[in-house]
PDB file of C-alpha atoms in Angstrom:
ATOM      1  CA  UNK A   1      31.690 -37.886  15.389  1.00  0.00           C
ATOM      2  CA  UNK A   2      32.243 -41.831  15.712  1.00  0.00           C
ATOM      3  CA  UNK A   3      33.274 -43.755  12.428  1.00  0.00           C
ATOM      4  CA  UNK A   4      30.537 -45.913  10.621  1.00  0.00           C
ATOM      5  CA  UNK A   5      30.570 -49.248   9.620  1.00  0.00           C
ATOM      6  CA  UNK A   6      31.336 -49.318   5.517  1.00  0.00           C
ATOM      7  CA  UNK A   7      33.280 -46.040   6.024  1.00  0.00           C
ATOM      8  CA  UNK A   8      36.623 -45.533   4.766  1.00  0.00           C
ATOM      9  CA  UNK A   9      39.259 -44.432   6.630  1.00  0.00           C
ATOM     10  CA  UNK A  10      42.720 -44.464   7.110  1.00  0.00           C
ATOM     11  CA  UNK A  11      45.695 -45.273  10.089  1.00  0.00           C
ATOM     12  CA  UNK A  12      48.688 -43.578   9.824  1.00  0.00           C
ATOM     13  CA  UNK A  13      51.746 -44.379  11.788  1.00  0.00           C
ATOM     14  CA  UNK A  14      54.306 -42.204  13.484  1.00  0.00           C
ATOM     15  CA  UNK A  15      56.351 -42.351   9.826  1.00  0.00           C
ATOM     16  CA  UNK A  16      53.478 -41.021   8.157  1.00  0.00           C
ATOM     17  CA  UNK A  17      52.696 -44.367   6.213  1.00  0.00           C
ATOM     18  CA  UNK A  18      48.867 -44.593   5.780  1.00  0.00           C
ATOM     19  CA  UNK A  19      46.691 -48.140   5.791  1.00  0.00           C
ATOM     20  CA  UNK A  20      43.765 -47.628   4.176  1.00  0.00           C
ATOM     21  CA  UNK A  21      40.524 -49.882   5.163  1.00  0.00           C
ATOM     22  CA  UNK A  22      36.530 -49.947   5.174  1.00  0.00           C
ATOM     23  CA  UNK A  23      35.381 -49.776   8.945  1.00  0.00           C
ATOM     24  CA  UNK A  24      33.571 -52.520  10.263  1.00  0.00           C
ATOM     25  CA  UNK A  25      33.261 -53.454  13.599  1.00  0.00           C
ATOM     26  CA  UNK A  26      33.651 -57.120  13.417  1.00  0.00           C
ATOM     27  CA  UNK A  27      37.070 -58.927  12.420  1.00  0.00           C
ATOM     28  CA  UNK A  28      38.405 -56.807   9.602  1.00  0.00           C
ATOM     29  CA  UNK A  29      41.772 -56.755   7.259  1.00  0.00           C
ATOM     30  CA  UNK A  30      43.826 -54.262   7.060  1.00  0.00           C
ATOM     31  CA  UNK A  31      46.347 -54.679   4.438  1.00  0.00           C
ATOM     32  CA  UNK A  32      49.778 -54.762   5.281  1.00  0.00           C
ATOM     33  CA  UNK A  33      48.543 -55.044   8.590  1.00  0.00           C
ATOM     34  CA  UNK A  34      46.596 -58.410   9.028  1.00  0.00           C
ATOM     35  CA  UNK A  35      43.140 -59.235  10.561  1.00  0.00           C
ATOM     36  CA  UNK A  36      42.523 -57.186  13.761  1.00  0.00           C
ATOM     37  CA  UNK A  37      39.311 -56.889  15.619  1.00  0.00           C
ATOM     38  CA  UNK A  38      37.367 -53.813  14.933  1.00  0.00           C
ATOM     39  CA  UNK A  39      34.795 -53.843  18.041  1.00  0.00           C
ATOM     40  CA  UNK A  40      37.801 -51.840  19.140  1.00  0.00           C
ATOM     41  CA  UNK A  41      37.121 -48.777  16.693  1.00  0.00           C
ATOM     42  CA  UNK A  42      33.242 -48.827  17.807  1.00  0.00           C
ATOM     43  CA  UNK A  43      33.714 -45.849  19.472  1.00  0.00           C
ATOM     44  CA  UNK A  44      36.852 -44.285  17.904  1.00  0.00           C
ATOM     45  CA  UNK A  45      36.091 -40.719  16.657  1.00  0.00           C
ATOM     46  CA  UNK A  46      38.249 -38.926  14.302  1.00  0.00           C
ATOM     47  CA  UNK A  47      42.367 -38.265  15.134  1.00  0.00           C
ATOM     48  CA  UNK A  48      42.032 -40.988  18.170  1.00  0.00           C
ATOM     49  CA  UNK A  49      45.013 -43.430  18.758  1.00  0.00           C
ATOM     50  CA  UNK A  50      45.801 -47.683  18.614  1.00  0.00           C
ATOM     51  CA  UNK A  51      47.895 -49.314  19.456  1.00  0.00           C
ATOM     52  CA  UNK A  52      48.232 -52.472  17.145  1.00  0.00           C
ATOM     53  CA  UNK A  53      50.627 -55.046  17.275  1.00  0.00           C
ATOM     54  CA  UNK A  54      52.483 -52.745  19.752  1.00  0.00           C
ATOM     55  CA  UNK A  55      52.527 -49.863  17.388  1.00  0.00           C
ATOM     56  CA  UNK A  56      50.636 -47.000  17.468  1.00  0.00           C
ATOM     57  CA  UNK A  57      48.665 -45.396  14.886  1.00  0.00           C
ATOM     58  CA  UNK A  58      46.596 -42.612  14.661  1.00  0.00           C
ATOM     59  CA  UNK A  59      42.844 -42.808  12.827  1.00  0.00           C
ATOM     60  CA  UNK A  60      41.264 -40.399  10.595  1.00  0.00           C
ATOM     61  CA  UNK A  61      38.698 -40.018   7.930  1.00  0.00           C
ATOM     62  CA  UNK A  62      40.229 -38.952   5.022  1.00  0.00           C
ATOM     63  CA  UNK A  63      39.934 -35.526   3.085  1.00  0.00           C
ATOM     64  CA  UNK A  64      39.317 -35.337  -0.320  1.00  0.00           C
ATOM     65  CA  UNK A  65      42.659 -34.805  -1.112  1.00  0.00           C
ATOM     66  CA  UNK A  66      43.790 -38.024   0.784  1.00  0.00           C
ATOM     67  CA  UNK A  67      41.154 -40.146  -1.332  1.00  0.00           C
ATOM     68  CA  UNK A  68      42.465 -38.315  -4.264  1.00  0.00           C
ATOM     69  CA  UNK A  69      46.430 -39.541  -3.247  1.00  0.00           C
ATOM     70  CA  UNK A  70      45.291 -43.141  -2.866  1.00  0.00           C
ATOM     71  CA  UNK A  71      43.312 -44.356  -5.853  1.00  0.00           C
ATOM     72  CA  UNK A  72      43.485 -47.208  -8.168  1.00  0.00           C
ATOM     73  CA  UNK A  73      45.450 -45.927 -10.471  1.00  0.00           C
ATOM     74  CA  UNK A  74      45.011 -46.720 -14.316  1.00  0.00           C
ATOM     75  CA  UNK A  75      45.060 -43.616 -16.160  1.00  0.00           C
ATOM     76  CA  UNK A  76      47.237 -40.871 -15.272  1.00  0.00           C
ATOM     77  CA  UNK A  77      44.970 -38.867 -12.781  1.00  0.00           C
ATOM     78  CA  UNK A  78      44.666 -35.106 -12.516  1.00  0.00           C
ATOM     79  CA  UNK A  79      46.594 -34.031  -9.539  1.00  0.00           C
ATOM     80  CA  UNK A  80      45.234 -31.529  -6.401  1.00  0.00           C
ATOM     81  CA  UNK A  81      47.382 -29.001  -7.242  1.00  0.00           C
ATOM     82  CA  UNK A  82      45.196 -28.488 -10.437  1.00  0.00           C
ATOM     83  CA  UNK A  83      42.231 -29.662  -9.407  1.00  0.00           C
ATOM     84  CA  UNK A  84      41.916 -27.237  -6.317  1.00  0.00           C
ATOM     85  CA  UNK A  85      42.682 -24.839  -9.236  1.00  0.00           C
ATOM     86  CA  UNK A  86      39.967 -25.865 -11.225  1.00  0.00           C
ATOM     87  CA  UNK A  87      37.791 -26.027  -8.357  1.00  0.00           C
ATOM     88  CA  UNK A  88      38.402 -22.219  -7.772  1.00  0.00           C
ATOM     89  CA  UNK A  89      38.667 -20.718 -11.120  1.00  0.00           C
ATOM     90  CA  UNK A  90      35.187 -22.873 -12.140  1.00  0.00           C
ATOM     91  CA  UNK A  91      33.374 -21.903  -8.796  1.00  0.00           C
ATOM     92  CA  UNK A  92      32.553 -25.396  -8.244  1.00  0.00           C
ATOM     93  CA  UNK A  93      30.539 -25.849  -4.848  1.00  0.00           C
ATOM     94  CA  UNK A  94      27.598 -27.598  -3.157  1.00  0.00           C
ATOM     95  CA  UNK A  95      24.504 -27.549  -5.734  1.00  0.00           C
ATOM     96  CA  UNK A  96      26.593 -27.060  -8.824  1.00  0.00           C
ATOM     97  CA  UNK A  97      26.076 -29.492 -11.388  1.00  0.00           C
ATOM     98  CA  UNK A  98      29.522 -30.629 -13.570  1.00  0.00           C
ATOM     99  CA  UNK A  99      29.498 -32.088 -16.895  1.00  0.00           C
ATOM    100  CA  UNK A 100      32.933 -33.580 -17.111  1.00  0.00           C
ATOM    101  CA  UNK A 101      34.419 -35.437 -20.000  1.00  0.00           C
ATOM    102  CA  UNK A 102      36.951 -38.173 -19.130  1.00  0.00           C
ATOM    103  CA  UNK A 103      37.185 -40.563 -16.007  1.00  0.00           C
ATOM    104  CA  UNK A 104      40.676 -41.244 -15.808  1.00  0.00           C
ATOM    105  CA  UNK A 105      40.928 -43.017 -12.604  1.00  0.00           C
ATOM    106  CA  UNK A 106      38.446 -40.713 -10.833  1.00  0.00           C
ATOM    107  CA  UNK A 107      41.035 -38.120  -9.492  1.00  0.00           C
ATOM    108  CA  UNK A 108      39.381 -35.087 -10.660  1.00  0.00           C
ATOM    109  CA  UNK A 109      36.002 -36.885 -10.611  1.00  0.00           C
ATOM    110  CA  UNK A 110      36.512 -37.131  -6.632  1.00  0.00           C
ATOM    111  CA  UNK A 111      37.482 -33.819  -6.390  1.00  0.00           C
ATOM    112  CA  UNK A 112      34.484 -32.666  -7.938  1.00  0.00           C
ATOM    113  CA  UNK A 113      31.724 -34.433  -6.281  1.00  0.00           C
ATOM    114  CA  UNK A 114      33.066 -33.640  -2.514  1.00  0.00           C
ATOM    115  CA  UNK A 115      32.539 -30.065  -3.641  1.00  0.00           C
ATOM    116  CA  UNK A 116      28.866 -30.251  -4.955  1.00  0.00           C
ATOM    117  CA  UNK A 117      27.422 -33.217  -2.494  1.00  0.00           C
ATOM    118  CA  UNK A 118      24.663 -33.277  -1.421  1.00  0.00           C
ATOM    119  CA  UNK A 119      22.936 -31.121  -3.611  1.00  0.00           C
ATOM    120  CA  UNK A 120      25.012 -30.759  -6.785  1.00  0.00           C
ATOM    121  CA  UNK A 121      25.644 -33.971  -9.410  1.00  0.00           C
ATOM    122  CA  UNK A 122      28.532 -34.588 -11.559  1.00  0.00           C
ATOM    123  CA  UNK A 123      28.116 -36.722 -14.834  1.00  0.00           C
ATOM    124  CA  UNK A 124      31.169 -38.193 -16.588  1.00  0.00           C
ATOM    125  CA  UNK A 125      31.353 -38.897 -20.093  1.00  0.00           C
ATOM    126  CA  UNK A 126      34.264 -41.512 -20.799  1.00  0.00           C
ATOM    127  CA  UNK A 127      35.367 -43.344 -23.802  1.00  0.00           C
ATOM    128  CA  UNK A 128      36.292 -46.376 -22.439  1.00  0.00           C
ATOM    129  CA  UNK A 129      34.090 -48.663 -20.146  1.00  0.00           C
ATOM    130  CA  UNK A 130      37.244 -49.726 -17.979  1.00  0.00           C
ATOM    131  CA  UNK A 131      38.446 -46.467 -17.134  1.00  0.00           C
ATOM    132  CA  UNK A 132      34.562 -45.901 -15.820  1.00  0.00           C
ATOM    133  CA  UNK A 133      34.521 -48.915 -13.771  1.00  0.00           C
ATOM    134  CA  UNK A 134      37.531 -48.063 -12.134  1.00  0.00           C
ATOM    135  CA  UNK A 135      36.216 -44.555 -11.268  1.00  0.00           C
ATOM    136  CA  UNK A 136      32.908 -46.647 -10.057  1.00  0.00           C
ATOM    137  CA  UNK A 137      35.597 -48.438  -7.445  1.00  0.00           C
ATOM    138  CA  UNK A 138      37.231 -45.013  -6.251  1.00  0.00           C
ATOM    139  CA  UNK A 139      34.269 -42.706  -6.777  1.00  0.00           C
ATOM    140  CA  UNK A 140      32.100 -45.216  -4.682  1.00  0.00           C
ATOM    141  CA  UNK A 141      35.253 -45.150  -1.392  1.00  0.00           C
ATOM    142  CA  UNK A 142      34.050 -41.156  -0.978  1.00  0.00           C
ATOM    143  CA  UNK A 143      30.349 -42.267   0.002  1.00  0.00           C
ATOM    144  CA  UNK A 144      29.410 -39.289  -2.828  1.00  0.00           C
ATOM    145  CA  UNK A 145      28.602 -42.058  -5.568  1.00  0.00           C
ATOM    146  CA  UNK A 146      25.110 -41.404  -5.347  1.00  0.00           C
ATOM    147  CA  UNK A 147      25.206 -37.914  -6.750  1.00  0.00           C
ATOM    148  CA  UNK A 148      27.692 -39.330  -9.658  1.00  0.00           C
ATOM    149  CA  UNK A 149      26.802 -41.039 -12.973  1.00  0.00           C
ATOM    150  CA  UNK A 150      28.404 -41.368 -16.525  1.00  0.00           C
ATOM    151  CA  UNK A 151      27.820 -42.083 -20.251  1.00  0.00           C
ATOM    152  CA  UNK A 152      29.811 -43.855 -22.401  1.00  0.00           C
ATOM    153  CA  UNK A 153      31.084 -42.405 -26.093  1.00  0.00           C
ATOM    154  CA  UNK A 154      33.140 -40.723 -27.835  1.00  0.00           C
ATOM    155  CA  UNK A 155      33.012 -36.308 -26.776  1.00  0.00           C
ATOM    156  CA  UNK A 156      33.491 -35.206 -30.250  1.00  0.00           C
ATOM    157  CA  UNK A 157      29.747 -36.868 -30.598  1.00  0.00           C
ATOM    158  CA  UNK A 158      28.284 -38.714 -28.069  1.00  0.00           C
ATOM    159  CA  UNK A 159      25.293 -37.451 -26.353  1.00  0.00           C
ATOM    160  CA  UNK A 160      25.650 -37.571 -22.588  1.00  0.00           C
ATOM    161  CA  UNK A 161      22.530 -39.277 -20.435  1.00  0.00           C
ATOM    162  CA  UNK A 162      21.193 -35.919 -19.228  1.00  0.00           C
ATOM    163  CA  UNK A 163      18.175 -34.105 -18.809  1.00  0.00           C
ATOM    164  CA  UNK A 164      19.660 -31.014 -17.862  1.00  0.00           C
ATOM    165  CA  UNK A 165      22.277 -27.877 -18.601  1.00  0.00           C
ATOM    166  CA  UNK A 166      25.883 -27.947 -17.179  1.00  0.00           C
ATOM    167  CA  UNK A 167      27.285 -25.081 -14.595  1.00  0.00           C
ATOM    168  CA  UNK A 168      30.865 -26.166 -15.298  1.00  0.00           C
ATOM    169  CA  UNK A 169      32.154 -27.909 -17.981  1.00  0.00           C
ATOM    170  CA  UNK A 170      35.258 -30.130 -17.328  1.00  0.00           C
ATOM    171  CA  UNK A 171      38.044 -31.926 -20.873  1.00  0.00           C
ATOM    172  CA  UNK A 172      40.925 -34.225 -19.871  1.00  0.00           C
ATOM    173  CA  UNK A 173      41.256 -35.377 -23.683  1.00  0.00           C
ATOM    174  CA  UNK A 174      43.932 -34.419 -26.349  1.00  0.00           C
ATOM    175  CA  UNK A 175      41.817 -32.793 -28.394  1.00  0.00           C
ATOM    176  CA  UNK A 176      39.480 -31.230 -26.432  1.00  0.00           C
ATOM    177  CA  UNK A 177      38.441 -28.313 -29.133  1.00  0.00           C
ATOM    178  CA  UNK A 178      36.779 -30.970 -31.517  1.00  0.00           C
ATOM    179  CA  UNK A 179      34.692 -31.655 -28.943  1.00  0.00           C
ATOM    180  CA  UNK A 180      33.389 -28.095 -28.057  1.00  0.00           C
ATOM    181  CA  UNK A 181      30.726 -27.751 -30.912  1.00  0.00           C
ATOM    182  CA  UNK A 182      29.018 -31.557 -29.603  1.00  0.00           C
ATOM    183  CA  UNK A 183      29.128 -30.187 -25.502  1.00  0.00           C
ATOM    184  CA  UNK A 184      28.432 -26.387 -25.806  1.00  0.00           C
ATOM    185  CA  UNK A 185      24.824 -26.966 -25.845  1.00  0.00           C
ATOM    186  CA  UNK A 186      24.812 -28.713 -22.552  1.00  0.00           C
ATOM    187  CA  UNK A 187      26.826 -25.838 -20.603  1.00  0.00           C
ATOM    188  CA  UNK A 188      24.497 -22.721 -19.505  1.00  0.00           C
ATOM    189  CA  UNK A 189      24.978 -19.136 -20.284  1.00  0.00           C
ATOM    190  CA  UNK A 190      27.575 -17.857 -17.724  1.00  0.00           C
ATOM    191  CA  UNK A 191      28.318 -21.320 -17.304  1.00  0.00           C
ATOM    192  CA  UNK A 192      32.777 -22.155 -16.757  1.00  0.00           C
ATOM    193  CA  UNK A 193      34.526 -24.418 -19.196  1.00  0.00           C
ATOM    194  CA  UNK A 194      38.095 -26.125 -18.110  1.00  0.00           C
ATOM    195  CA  UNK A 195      40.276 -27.736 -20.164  1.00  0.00           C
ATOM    196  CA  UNK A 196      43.107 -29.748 -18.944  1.00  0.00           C
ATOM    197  CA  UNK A 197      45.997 -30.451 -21.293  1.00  0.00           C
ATOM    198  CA  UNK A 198      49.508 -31.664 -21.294  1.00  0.00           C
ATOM    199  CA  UNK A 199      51.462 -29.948 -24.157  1.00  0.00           C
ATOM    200  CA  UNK A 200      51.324 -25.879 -25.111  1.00  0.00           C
ATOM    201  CA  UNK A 201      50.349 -26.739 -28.701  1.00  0.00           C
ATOM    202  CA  UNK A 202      46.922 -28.031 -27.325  1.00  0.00           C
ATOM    203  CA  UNK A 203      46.720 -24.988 -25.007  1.00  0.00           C
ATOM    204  CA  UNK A 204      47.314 -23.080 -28.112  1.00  0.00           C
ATOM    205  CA  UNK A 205      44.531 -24.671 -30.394  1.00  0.00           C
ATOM    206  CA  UNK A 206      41.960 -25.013 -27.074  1.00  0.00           C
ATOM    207  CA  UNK A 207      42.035 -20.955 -26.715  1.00  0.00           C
ATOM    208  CA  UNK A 208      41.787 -20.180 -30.539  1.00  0.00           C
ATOM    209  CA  UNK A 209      38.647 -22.689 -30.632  1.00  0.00           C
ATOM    210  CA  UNK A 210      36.934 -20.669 -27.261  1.00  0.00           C
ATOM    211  CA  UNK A 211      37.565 -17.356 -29.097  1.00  0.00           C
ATOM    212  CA  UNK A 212      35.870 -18.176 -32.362  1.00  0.00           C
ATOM    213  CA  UNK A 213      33.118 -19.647 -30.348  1.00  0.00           C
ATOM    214  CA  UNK A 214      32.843 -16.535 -28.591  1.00  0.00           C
ATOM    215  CA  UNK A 215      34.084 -17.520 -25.343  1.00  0.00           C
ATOM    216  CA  UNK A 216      34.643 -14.914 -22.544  1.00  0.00           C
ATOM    217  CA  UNK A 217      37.317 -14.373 -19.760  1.00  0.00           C
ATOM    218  CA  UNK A 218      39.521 -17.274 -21.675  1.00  0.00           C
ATOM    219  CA  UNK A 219      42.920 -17.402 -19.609  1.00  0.00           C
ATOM    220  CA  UNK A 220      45.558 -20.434 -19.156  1.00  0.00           C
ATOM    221  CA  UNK A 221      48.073 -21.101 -16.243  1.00  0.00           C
ATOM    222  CA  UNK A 222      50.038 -24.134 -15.292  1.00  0.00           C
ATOM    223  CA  UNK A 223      50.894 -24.597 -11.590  1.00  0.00           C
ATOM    224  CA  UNK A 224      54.024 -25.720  -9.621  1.00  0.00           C
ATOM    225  CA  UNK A 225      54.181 -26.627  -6.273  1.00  0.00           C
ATOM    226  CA  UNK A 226      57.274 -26.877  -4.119  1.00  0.00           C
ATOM    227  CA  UNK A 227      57.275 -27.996  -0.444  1.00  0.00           C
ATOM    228  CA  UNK A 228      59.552 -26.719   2.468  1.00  0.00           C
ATOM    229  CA  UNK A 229      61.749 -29.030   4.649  1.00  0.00           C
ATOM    230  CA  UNK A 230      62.103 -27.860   8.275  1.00  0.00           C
ATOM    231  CA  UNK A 231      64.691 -29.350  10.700  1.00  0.00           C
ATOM    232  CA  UNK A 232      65.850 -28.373  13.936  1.00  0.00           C
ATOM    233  CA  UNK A 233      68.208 -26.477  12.878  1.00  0.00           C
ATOM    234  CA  UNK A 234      67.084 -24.352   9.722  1.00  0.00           C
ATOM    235  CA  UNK A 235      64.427 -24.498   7.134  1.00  0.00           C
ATOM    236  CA  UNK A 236      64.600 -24.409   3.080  1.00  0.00           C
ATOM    237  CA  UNK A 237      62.965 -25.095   0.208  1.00  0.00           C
ATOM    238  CA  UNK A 238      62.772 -28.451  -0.741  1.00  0.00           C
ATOM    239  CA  UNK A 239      65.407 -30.312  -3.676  1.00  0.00           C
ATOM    240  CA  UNK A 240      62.046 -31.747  -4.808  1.00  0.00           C
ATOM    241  CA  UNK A 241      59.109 -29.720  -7.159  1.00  0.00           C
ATOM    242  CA  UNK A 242      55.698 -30.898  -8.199  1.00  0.00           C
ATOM    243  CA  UNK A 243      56.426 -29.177 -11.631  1.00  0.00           C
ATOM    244  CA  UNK A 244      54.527 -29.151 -14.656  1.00  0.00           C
ATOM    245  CA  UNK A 245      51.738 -32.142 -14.720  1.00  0.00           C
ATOM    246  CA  UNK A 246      49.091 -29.813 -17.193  1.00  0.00           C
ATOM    247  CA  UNK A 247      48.051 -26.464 -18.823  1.00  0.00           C
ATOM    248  CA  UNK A 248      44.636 -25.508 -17.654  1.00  0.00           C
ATOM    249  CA  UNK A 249      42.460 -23.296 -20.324  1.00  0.00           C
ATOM    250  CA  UNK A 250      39.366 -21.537 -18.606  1.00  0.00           C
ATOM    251  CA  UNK A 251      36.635 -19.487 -20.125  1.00  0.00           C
ATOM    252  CA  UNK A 252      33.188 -18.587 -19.644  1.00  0.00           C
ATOM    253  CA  UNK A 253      29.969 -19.111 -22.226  1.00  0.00           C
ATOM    254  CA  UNK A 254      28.201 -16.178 -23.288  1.00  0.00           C
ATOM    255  CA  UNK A 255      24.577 -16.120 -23.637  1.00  0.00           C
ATOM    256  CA  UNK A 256      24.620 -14.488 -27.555  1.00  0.00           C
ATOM    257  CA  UNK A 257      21.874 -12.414 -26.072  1.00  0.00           C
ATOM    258  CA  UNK A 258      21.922  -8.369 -26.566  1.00  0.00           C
ATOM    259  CA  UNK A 259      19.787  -6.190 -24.631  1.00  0.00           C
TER     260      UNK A 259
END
């Protein structure tokens, strides 16, 4: 399928830098690149090749995980390896609707929102107005910004802008079980909770707070990831591991209803 104007997308070279850009078919700039003329990409499809400037460069449109990698950055952001993990453990996909409590710099926000578009919403409830308007800037590069919205306050209290009941539940904060009592109400029955936290004493307080609430199927992990380097002539592990970014707490609400 041919890009669209106001689409982002990406060139990578043969190094594997990337060049991020909006498409436009008229004279555009690329940074690190310069002005080119983008009449040239009017009928470029996805994985084509240019040649710019004598150099060639392959185009794509980017994954979520690619728009996750290149973000403003401001706040620390949740990385793929735990959000595909919080992805799968919550069951977040098309239709869901998220309730997720802190922005960052839209990382997990972005994550989110390419699993429930088109018919699912995610609504963000962030403490500080800057952190939201940089999530505006990144959320609004995924063309999913129409199915995302936030609230601003404090998630020990605030109330978030919504008219309706949460399927999944999302905390990047430090103290995420002082919050629980003011956002249980807006998660359904059966609904998932996650909890994302960087130090085991918080793990240890978030599970004790789900199990006097009477939380279900409460379990924590933290992931590492380690790559592989392969060469002509052998293949190992590589000196480099994507260790320990978070703890993520799950569990899942119970209705309080006995038949």
């Amino acid at each position: 399928m041919p890009f669209s104007e106001d689409e982002y997308v990406f060139l990578e070279d043969a190094s594997g830098k990337r060049y991020g850009f909006r498409m436009s078919f008229g004279m555009l700039k690329i940074p690190s690149l310069g002005a080119i003329d983008g009449s040239r990409f009017r009928d470029a499809e996805d994985g084509d090749t240019v040649s710019i400037m004598g150099k060639e460069f392959t185009i794509f449109r980017p994954g979520a995980m690619d728009m996750m990698l290149s973000l403003e950055r401001g706040a620390q952001i949740i990385t793929p390896k735990d959000a595909e993990t919080i992805l799968m453990h919550c069951d977040v996909r098309c239709g869901r609707s998220v309730l997720e409590v802190g922005a960052g710099s839209g990382g997990l926000t972005t994550a989110l929102l390419h699993a429930v578009a088109p018919e699912g919403r995610v609504h963000t409830l962030e403490l500080k107005e800057e952190n939201a308007q940089r999530a505006k800037r990144n959320v609004s590069r995924t063309g999913h910004d129409r199915y995302w919205s936030y609230t601003i306050g404090d998630a020990r209290e605030a109330k978030p802008d919504i008219d309706w009941k949460a399927d999944v539940l999302t905390m990047d904060m430090p103290d995420p079980w002082l919050a629980f009592p003011n956002l249980d109400p807006y998660l359904k029955s059966g609904g998932r909770i996650c909890v994302y936290v960087p130090n085991a004493n918080q793990v240890f307080d978030s599970v004790n707070a789900l199990r006097e609430m009477g939380y279900a199927d409460i379990h924590s992990l933290e992931n590492i990831q380690r790559g592989m380097d392969v060469h002509p002539g052998g293949v190992r592990p590589s000196f480099d591991t994507l260790g320990h970014t978070g703890y993520l707490v799950f569990g899942r609400k119970r209705s309080g209803k006995v038949l």
